[in-house]
Short mmCIF file of C-alpha atoms in Angstrom, two decimals:
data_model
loop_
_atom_site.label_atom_id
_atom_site.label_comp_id
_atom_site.label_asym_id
_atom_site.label_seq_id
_atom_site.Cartn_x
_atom_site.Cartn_y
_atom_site.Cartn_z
CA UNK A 1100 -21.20 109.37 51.57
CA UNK A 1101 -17.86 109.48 53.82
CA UNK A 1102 -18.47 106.28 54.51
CA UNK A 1103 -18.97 104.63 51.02
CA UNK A 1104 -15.63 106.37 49.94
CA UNK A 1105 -13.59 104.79 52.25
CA UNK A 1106 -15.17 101.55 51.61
CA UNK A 1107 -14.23 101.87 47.64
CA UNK A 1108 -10.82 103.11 48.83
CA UNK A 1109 -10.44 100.44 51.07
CA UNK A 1110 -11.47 97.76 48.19
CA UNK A 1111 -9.33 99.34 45.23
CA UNK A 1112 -5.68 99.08 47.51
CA UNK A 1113 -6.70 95.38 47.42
CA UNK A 1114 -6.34 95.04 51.15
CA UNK A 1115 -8.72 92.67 53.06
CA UNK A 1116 -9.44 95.39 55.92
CA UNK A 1117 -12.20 95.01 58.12
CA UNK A 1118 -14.62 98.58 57.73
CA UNK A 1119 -13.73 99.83 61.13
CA UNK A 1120 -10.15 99.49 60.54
CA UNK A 1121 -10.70 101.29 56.95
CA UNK A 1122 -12.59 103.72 58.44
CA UNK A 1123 -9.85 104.74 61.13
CA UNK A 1124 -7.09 104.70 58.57
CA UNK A 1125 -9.14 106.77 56.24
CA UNK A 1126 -10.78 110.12 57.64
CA UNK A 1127 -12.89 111.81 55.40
CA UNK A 1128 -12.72 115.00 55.25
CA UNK A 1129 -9.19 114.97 54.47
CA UNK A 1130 -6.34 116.98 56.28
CA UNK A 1131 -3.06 117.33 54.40
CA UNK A 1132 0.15 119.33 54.80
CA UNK A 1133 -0.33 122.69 52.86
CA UNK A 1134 3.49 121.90 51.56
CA UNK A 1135 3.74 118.77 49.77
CA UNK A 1136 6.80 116.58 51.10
CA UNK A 1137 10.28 116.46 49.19
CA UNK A 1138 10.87 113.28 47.89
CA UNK A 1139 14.67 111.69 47.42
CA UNK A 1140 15.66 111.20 44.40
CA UNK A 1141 13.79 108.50 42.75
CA UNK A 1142 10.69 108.57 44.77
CA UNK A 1143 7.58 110.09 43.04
CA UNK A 1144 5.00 112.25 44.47
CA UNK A 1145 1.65 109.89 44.55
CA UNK A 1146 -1.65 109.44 46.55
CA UNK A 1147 -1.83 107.53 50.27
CA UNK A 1148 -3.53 104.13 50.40
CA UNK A 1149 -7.03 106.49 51.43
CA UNK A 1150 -6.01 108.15 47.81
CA UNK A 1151 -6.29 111.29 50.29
CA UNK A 1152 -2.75 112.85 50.94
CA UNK A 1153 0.30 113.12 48.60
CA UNK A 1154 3.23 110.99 49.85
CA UNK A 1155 7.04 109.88 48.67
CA UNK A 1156 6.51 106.86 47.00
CA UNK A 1157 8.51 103.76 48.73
CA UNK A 1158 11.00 102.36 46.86
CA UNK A 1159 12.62 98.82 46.59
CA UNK A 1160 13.78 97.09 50.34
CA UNK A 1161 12.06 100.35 51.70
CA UNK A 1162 9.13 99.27 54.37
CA UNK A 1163 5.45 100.11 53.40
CA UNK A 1164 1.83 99.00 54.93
CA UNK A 1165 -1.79 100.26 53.42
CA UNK A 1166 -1.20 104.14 53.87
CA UNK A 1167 2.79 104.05 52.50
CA UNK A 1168 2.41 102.98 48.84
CA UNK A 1169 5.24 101.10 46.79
CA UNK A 1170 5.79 103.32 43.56
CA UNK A 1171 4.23 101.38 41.18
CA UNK A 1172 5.49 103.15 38.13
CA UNK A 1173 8.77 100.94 38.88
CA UNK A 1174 6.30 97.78 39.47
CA UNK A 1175 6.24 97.45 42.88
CA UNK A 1176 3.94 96.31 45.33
CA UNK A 1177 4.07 96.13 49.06
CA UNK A 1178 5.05 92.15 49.52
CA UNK A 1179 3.76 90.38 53.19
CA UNK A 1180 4.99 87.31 52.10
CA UNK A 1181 8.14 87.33 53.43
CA UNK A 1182 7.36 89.63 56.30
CA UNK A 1183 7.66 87.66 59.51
CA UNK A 1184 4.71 87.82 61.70
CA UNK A 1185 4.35 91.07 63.87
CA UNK A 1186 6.67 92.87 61.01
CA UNK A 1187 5.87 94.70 58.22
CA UNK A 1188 6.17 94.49 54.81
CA UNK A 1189 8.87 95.76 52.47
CA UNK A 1190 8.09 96.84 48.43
CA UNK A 1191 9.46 94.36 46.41
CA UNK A 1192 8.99 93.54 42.20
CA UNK A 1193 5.93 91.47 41.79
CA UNK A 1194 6.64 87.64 41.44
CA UNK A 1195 5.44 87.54 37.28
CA UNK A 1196 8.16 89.99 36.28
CA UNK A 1197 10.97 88.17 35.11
CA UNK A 1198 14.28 89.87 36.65
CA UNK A 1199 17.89 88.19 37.72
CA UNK A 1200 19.30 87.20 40.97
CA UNK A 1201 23.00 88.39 41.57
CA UNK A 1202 25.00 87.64 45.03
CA UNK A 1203 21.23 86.78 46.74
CA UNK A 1204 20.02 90.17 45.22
CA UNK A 1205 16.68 90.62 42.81
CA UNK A 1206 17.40 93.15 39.57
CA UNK A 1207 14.03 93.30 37.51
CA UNK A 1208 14.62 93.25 33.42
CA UNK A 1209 16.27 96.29 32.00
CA UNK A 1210 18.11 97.68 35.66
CA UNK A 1211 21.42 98.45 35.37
CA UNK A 1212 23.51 97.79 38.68
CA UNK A 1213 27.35 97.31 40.31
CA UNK A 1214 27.99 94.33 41.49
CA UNK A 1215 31.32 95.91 42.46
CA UNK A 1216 33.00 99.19 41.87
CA UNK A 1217 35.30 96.97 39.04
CA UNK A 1218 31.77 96.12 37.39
CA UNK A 1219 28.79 97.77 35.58
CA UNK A 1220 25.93 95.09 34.62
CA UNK A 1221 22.62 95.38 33.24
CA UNK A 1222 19.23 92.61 33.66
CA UNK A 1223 18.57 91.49 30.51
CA UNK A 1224 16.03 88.84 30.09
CA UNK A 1225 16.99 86.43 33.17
CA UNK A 1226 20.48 86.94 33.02
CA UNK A 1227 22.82 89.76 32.82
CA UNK A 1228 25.79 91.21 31.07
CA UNK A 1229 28.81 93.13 32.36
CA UNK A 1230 31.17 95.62 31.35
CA UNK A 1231 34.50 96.62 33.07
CA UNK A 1232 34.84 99.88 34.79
CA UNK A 1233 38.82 99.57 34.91
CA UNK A 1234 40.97 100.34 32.00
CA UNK A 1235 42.86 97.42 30.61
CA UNK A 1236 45.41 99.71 29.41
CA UNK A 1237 48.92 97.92 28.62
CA UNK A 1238 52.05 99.73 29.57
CA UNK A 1239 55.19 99.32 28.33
CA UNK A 1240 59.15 98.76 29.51
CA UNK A 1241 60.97 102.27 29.26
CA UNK A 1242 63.86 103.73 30.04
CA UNK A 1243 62.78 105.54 32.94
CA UNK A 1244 60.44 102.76 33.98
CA UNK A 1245 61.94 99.49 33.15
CA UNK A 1246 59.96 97.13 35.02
CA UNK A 1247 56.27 98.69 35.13
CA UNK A 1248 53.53 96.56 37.18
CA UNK A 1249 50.03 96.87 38.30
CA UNK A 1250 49.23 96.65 42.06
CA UNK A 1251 46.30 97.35 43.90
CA UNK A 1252 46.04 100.77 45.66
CA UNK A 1253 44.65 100.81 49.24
CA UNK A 1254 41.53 103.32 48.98
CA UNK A 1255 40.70 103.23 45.14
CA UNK A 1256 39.62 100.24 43.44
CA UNK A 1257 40.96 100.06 40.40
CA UNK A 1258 44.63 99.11 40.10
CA UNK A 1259 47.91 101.48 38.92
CA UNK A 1260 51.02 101.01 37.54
CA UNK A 1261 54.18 101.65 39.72
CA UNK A 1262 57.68 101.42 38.57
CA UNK A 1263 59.46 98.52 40.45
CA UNK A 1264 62.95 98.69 41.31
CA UNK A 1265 64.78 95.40 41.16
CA UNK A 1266 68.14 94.12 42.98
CA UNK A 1267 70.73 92.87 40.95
CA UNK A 1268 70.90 89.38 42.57
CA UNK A 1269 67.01 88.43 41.61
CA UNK A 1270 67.86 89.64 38.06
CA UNK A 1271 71.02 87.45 37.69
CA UNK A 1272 68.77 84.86 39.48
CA UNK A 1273 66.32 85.25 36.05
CA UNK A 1274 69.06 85.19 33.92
CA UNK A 1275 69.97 81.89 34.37
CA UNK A 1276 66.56 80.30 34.46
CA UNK A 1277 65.97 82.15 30.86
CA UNK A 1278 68.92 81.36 29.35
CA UNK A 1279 67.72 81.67 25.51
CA UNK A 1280 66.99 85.65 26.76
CA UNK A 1281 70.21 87.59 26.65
CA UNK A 1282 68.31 89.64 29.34
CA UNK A 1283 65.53 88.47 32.21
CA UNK A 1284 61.90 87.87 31.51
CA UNK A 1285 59.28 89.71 34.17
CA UNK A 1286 56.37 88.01 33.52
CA UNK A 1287 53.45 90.09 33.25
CA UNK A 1288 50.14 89.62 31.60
CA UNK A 1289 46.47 91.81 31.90
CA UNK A 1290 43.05 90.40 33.33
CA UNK A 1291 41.12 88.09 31.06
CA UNK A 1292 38.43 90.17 29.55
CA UNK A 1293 35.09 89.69 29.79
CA UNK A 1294 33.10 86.95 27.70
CA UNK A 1295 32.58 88.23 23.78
CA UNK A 1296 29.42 86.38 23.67
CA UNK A 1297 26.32 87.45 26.66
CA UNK A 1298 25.19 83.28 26.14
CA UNK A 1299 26.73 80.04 24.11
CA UNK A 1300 30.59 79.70 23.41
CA UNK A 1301 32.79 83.01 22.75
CA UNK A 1302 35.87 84.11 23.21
CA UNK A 1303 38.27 86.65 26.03
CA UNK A 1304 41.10 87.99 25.53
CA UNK A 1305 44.43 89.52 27.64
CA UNK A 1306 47.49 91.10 26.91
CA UNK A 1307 50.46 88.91 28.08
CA UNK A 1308 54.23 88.11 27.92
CA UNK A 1309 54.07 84.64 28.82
CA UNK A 1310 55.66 82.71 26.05
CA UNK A 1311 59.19 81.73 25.33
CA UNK A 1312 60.51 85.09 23.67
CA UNK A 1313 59.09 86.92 26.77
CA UNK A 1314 57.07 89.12 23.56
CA UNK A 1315 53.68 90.84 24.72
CA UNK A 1316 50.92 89.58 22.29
CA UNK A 1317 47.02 88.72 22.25
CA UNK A 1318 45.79 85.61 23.87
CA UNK A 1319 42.29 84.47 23.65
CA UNK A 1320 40.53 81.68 25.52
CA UNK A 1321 36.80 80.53 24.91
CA UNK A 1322 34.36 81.05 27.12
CA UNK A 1323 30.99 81.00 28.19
CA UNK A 1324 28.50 83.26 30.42
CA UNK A 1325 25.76 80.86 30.41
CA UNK A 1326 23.81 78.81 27.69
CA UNK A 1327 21.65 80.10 24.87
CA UNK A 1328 18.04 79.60 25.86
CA UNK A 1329 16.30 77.17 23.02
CA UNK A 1330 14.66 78.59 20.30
CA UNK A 1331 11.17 77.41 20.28
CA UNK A 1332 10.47 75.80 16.41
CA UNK A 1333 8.51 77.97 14.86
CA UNK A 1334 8.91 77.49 11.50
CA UNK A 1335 10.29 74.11 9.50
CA UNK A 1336 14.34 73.71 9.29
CA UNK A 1337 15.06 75.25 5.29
CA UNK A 1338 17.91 74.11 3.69
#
């Protein structure tokens, strides 16, 4: 009877394992830790390849091999196919789930992920959409901090404003290239935002005082992420 269960176990992991082999990996009866392991976060409690012991399931990149199972909740399996020979294999999203490739990196449909610290995105149907993590707020000249500007802070990642001291020289120097501006022009403008349309032609936008009265307004530019899939013709064009 020992035998014919680790046969069927054997068969149902859908590994091609000779019986001996299955019958070394598998041991019936079986002999598990009275304590059940603690998994990291993430990683569900499930059954060994024998369907004998309760394991942390591996998770994506993490290696695996007949008695480490992939969690399959997430849809993973264990993949050989890029294992070189003599290596094991790593759990990986099977090859009919459609997902996105970013930077040489697979995200399967619906995972949200950061690209960079300045950038949250999100798998969505073969491509992906992105939202800044930065604030895009717009500070104004004041009194007490005439010339503001943005910089980029060693150790954090988003940028702050400082208040920027300038010498008298380099603002006569300004003067006199602006001379329709009865004072000097520090051009300063925002990032362009990000795309107002996820495919097809849309629209971003930035706060800048790059125009002739040195004024800060709205400028938009079109855009686009990607192009709009084709809509398959279901139904006849109505006018």
């Amino acid at each position: 009877i020992a035998t014919i269960s680790q046969k069927t176990t054997c068969m149902e992991s859908g590994m091609a394992l000779p019986p001996q082999v299955c019958a070394q990996l598998c041991r019936r009866p079986c002999y598990c830790p009275w304590v059940p392991p603690r998994c990291p976060r993430g990683s569900p409690l499930v059954l060994d390849g024998c369907g004998c012991c309760k394991i942390c399931a591996r998770r994506l990149g993490e290696p695996c091999d007949f008695l480490h199972v992939c969690d399959q909740s997430q849809g993973l399996v264990c993949d050989y196919s890029a294992a070189p020979a003599g290596t094991g294999a790593t759990c990986n999203f099977e090859d009919s789930e459609e997902g996105c490739e970013v930077n040489g990196r697979v995200y399967r449909d619906g995972e949200v992920f950061q690209p960079s610290c300045k950038l949250q995105c999100r798998c969505l149907d073969g491509g992906f959409t992105c939202v800044p993590l930065c604030q895009e707020d717009v500070r104004l000249p004041t009194p007490d901090c005439p010339y503001p500007r943005r910089v980029e802070v060693p150790g954090k990642c988003c940028p702050e404003w400082i208040c920027e001291a300038r010498d008298q020289h380099i603002l006569r120097d300004a003067a006199a290239v602006s001379p329709l501006l009865p004072y000097p022009c520090q051009e300063w403008g925002t990032e362009w935002s990000a795309c107002s349309a996820t495919c097809g032609v849309g629209f971003s936008t930035r706060v800048s005082n790059q125009n002739r009265y040195c004024r800060l307004e709205t400028q938009r530019r079109l855009c686009m992420a990607r192009p709009c899939p084709a809509l398959p013709a279901a139904f006849p064009a109505v006018s």
